[in-house]
XYZ file of C-alpha atoms in Angstrom:
158
model
C 99.665 80.065 104.516
C 103.446 78.652 105.700
C 105.502 80.935 104.205
C 106.959 84.538 104.439
C 106.010 87.006 101.834
C 108.812 89.434 100.623
C 108.122 92.784 98.499
C 111.418 94.513 98.060
C 110.164 96.717 95.735
C 106.518 97.388 97.075
C 107.498 100.737 98.273
C 109.006 102.061 95.003
C 107.260 104.430 92.764
C 106.723 102.753 89.230
C 109.738 105.684 88.169
C 111.883 104.268 90.215
C 111.267 100.529 89.684
C 112.310 101.772 85.833
C 115.075 103.205 86.986
C 116.246 100.459 89.000
C 115.239 97.925 86.239
C 117.295 100.141 83.710
C 120.358 99.473 86.061
C 119.661 95.660 86.295
C 120.050 95.823 82.057
C 116.565 94.889 81.772
C 115.036 95.688 78.171
C 113.625 99.113 76.835
C 110.400 97.379 75.763
C 109.839 95.707 79.130
C 110.724 98.711 81.365
C 108.858 101.122 78.879
C 105.280 99.121 78.789
C 102.579 100.868 79.958
C 101.320 100.481 83.994
C 98.220 97.917 84.072
C 95.397 98.191 86.812
C 96.540 96.094 89.905
C 93.009 95.084 89.855
C 92.809 93.942 86.462
C 91.152 95.116 83.429
C 87.476 94.865 85.216
C 88.628 98.768 87.288
C 88.647 99.920 83.132
C 84.526 98.600 82.860
C 82.059 101.385 84.509
C 79.567 99.254 85.828
C 77.895 95.320 84.896
C 81.225 93.601 84.164
C 79.937 90.712 81.523
C 81.952 88.863 79.178
C 80.805 90.469 76.148
C 81.766 93.924 77.611
C 85.221 92.449 78.842
C 85.869 91.547 75.212
C 84.750 95.012 73.606
C 86.836 96.767 76.079
C 89.507 94.340 75.185
C 89.149 94.876 71.594
C 89.026 98.867 71.974
C 92.216 98.930 74.190
C 93.942 96.661 71.477
C 93.344 99.104 68.436
C 94.068 102.093 70.696
C 97.590 101.001 72.023
C 98.387 99.349 68.303
C 97.850 102.746 66.809
C 100.029 104.418 69.650
C 102.670 101.704 68.882
C 102.342 102.356 65.110
C 102.686 105.853 65.260
C 105.593 106.615 67.999
C 103.148 107.744 70.703
C 103.427 104.796 72.712
C 106.741 105.590 73.775
C 106.092 109.465 74.302
C 102.986 108.560 77.020
C 103.364 107.365 80.360
C 100.114 105.593 80.526
C 97.272 105.030 77.540
C 93.947 102.884 77.631
C 90.260 102.548 76.743
C 87.512 102.653 79.257
C 83.916 101.192 78.613
C 81.234 103.823 80.253
C 78.205 103.142 81.770
C 76.064 104.736 79.254
C 74.743 104.120 75.690
C 74.444 106.765 72.851
C 72.149 106.978 70.016
C 73.998 106.683 66.452
C 73.627 105.761 63.041
C 75.085 103.037 61.399
C 74.487 102.113 58.133
C 70.799 102.988 57.372
C 69.701 102.752 61.010
C 69.785 104.255 64.249
C 71.658 102.750 66.828
C 72.028 102.425 70.910
C 75.598 101.382 71.675
C 78.037 101.519 74.098
C 80.746 104.944 74.512
C 84.227 104.252 75.058
C 86.679 106.457 76.630
C 90.407 106.777 75.511
C 92.660 108.097 77.863
C 96.331 109.160 77.858
C 98.687 110.880 80.056
C 102.266 111.918 80.849
C 103.633 112.096 84.131
C 107.327 111.372 86.029
C 105.745 109.283 88.759
C 102.124 108.905 88.871
C 101.533 110.747 91.776
C 100.119 114.098 88.919
C 99.933 113.644 85.234
C 98.587 115.806 82.650
C 96.591 114.617 79.595
C 98.462 113.634 76.203
C 98.096 116.130 73.439
C 97.647 113.143 71.120
C 96.951 114.856 67.488
C 93.823 115.145 66.504
C 94.380 112.828 63.279
C 95.550 109.915 65.202
C 92.827 110.535 67.597
C 90.336 110.621 64.781
C 92.062 107.439 63.474
C 91.619 105.075 66.301
C 88.004 106.606 66.782
C 87.170 105.532 63.312
C 88.400 101.935 63.874
C 86.794 101.441 67.143
C 83.358 102.497 65.576
C 83.923 100.394 62.376
C 85.303 97.151 63.958
C 84.123 97.084 67.600
C 80.598 95.721 67.308
C 78.400 97.245 70.359
C 80.381 100.413 70.323
C 79.258 103.431 68.465
C 81.007 106.689 70.236
C 84.407 107.536 71.427
C 85.423 110.295 73.401
C 89.138 111.678 74.500
C 89.086 112.615 78.586
C 91.548 115.697 79.021
C 91.571 116.065 82.569
C 94.846 116.251 84.106
C 95.822 114.328 88.062
C 94.782 115.856 89.953
C 92.093 116.932 90.431
C 90.592 113.398 88.472
C 92.708 110.285 88.607
C 94.700 108.408 86.174
C 92.098 105.278 86.278
C 88.465 105.839 85.985
C 88.062 103.396 89.054
């Protein structure tokens, strides 16, 4: 293409970009927004990526992030998101057995994203989110919480 690509912030880490943004007067709500995966939402779907699985993940993620925002934990957490796993689990909904998707919730605390520790969210909040997801998102009957640190894990599941 007939242009030169300039990326002046390319070598900065997320914490450095946030400090620079604060110096420039960018609103705290924008600066404090959780990182989103560069490759896109599909990296949070392990296994086949379909329109249906994307919609399931979007719904689960929205429920999780809304609960974090309502409870005040969004600002206290460096990054949080849902992951749709490539496994199904037996469950019971109503009077019948189900064989549906499993969703993992991930929340981490970090300064720069190079290392991270899992966020100690209150059990009551996790129970509320799990209940909302399994009751409101068709196709999910199990929710798990990832308590792995980086390293040895990474923040994303990709």
